[in-house]
mmCIF file of C-alpha atoms in Angstrom:
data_model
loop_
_atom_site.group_PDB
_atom_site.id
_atom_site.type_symbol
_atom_site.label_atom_id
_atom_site.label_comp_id
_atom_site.label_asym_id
_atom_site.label_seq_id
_atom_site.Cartn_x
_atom_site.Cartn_y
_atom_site.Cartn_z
ATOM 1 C CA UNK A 1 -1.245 14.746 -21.984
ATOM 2 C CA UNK A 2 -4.744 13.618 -21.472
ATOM 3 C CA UNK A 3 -5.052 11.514 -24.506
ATOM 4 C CA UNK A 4 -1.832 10.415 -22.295
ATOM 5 C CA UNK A 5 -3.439 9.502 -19.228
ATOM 6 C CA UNK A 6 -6.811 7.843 -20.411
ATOM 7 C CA UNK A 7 -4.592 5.312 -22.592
ATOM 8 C CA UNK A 8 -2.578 4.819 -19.485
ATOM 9 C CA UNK A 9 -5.192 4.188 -17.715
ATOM 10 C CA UNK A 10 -7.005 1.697 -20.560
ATOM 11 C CA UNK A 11 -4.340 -0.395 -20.741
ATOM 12 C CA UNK A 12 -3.940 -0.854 -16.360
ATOM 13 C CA UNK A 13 -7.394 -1.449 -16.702
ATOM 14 C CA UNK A 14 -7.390 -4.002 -19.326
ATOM 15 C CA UNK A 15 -4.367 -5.989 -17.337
ATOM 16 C CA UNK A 16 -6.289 -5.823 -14.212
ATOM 17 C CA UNK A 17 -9.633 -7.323 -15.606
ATOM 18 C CA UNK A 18 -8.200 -10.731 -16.673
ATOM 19 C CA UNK A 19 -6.490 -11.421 -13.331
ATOM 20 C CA UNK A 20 -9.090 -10.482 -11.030
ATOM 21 C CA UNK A 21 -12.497 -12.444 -11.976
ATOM 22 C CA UNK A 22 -13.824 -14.593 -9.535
ATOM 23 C CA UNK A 23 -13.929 -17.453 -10.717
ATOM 24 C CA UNK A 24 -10.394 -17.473 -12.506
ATOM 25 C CA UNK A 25 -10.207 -17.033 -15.714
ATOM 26 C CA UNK A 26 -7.602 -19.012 -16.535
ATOM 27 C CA UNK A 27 -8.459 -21.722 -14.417
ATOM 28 C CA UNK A 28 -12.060 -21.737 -14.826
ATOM 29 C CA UNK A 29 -14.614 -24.411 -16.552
ATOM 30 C CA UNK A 30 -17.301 -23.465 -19.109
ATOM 31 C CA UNK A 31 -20.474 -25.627 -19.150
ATOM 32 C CA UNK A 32 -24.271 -24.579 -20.451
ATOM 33 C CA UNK A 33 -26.786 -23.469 -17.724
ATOM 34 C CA UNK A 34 -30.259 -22.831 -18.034
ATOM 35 C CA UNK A 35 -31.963 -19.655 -16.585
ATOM 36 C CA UNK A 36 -34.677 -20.556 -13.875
ATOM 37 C CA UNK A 37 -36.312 -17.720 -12.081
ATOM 38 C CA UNK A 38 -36.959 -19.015 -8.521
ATOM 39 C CA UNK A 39 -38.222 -17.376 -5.213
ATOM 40 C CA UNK A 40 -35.376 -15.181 -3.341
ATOM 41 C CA UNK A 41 -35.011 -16.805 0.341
ATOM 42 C CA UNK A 42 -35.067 -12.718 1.508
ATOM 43 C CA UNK A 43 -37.098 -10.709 -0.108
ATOM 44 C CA UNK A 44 -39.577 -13.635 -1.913
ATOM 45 C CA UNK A 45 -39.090 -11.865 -5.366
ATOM 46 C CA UNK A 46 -38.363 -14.486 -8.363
ATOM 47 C CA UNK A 47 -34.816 -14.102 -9.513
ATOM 48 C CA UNK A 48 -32.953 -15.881 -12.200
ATOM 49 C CA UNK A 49 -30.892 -18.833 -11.339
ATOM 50 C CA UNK A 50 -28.296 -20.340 -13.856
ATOM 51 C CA UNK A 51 -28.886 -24.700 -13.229
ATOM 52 C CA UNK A 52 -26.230 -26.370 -14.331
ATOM 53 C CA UNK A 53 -25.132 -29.861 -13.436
ATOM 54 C CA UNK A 54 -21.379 -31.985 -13.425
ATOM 55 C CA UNK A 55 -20.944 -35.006 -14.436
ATOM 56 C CA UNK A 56 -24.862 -35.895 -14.942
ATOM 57 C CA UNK A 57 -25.135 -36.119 -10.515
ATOM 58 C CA UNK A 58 -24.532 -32.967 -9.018
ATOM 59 C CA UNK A 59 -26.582 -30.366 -9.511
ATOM 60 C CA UNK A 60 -25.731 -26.696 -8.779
ATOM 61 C CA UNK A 61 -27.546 -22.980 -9.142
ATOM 62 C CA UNK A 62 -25.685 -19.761 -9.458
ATOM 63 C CA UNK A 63 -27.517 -16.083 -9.215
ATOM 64 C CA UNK A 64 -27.855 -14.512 -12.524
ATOM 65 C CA UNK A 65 -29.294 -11.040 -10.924
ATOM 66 C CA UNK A 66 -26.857 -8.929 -12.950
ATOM 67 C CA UNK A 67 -27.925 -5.002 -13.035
ATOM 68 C CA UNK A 68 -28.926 -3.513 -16.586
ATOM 69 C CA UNK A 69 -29.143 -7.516 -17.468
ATOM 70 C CA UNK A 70 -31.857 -9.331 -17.790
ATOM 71 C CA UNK A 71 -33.084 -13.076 -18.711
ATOM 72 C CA UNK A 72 -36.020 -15.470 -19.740
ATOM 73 C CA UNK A 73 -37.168 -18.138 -18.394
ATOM 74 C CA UNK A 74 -35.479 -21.189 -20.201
ATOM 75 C CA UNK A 75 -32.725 -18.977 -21.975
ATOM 76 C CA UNK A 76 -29.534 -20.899 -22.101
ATOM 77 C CA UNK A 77 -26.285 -19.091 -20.907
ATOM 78 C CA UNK A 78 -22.412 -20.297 -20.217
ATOM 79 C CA UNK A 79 -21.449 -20.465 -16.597
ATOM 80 C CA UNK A 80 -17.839 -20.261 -15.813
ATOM 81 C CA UNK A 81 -16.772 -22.165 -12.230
ATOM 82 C CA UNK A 82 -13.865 -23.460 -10.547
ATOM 83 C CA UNK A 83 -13.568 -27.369 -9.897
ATOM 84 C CA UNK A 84 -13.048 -26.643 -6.266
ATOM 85 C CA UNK A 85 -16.243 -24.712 -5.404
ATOM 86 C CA UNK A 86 -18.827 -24.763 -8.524
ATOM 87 C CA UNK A 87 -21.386 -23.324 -6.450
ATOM 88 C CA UNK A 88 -19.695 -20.202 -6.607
ATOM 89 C CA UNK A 89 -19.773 -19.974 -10.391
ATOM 90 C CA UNK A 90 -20.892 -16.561 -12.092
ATOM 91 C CA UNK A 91 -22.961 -16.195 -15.923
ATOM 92 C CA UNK A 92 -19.617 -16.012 -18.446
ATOM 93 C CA UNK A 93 -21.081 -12.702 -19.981
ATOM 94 C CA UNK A 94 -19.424 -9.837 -21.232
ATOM 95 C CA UNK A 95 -21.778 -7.933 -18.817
ATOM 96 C CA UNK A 96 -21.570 -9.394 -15.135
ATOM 97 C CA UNK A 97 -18.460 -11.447 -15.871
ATOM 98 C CA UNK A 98 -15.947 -9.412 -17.287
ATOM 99 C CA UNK A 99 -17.323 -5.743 -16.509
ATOM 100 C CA UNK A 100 -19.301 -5.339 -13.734
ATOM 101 C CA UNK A 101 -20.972 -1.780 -12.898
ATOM 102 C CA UNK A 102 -19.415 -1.425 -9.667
ATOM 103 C CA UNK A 103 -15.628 -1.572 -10.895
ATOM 104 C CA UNK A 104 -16.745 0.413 -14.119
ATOM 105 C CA UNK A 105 -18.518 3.197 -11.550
ATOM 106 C CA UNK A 106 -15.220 3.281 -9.230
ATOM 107 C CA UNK A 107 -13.186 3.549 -12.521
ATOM 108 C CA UNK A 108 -15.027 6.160 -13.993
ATOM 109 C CA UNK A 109 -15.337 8.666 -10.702
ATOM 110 C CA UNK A 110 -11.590 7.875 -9.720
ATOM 111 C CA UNK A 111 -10.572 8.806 -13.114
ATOM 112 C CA UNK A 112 -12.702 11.809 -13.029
ATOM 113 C CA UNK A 113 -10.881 12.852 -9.374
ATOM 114 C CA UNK A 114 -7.400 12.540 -10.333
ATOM 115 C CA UNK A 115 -8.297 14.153 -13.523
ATOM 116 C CA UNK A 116 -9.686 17.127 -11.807
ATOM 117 C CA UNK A 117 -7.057 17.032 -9.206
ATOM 118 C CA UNK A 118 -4.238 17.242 -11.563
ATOM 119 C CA UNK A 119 -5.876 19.472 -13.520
ATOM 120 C CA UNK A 120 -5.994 22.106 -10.743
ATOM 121 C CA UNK A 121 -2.266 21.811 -9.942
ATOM 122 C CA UNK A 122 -1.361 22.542 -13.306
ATOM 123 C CA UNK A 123 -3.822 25.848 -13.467
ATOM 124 C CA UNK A 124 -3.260 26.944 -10.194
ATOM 125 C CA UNK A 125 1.087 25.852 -9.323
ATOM 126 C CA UNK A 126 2.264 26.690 -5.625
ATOM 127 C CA UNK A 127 3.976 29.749 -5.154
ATOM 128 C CA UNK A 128 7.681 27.971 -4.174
ATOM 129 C CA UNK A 129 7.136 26.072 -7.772
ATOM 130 C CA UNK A 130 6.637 29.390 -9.374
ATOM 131 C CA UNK A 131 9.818 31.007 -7.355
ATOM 132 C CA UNK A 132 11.884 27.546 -8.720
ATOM 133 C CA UNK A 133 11.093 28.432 -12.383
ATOM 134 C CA UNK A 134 11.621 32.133 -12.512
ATOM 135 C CA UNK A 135 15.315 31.567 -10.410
ATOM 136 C CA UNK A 136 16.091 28.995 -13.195
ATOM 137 C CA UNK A 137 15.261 30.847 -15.951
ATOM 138 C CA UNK A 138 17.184 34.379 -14.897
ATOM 139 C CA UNK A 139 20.598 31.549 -14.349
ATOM 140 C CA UNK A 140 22.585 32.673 -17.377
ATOM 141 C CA UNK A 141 23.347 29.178 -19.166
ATOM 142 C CA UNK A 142 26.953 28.201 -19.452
ATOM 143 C CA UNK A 143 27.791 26.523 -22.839
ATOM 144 C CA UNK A 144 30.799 24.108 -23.173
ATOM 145 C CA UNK A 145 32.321 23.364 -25.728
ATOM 146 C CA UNK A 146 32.493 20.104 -27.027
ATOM 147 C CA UNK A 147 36.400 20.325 -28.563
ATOM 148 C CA UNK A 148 39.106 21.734 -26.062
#
């Protein structure tokens, strides 16, 4: 049953990933980027910008600040974007892109809670589903014949 559950819950993962990256996946552009680690506007820390530009004129910068990620100076990278609004692009990484930690944490702690939870239904059953079972196994079982 477990084995069950966790490729259950695998596979909703896997059909939710594809369909819910910003930018779209399936609508999205791919062009090189170079990392450039510029000054934050808040906190005045360098942190790594993807530059990219379109069409040799416009020239855009997306954060590459991923978590557990990290970049040189110069490094080239794919950035994926959406002809409508490149500035909002995002690093095409396995890391950042496709997984981030957030939805991995969430996963990982909601799958431990309903794990949990159904675990402790199963070891400790209300009393009426105890009753249930007990008055349907003392019914005597009526067999019918197939052939009259």
């Amino acid at each position: 049953m477990n084995k069950a559950l966790f490729l259950i819950f695998i596979v909703v993962f896997g059909l939710y990933i594809p369909f819910s990256r910003t930018p779209d996946f399936f609508d999205g552009l791919k062009t090189p980027a170079t990392i450039h680690f510029k000054a934050d506007s808040a906190s005045h820390k360098l942190m790594p910008f993807a530059d990219f530009s379109l069409n040799g004129q416009t020239s855009y910068s997306v954060s590459a600040d991923y978590i557990f990620r990290s970049f040189k100076e110069g490094q080239k990278v794919q950035v994926i974007y959406e002809n409508a609004n490149p500035a909002e692009g995002a690093i095409y990484s396995w890391w950042g892109y496709w997984i981030t930690w957030k939805e991995l944490l969430f996963c990982i702690i909601g799958y431990i809670v309903l794990f949990q939870a159904a675990k402790s239904i199963v070891n400790q059953p209300a009393q009426e589903a105890m009753d249930e079972l007990r008055d349907y196994e003392k019914k005597p079982k009526i067999r019918k014949s197939r052939y009259k």
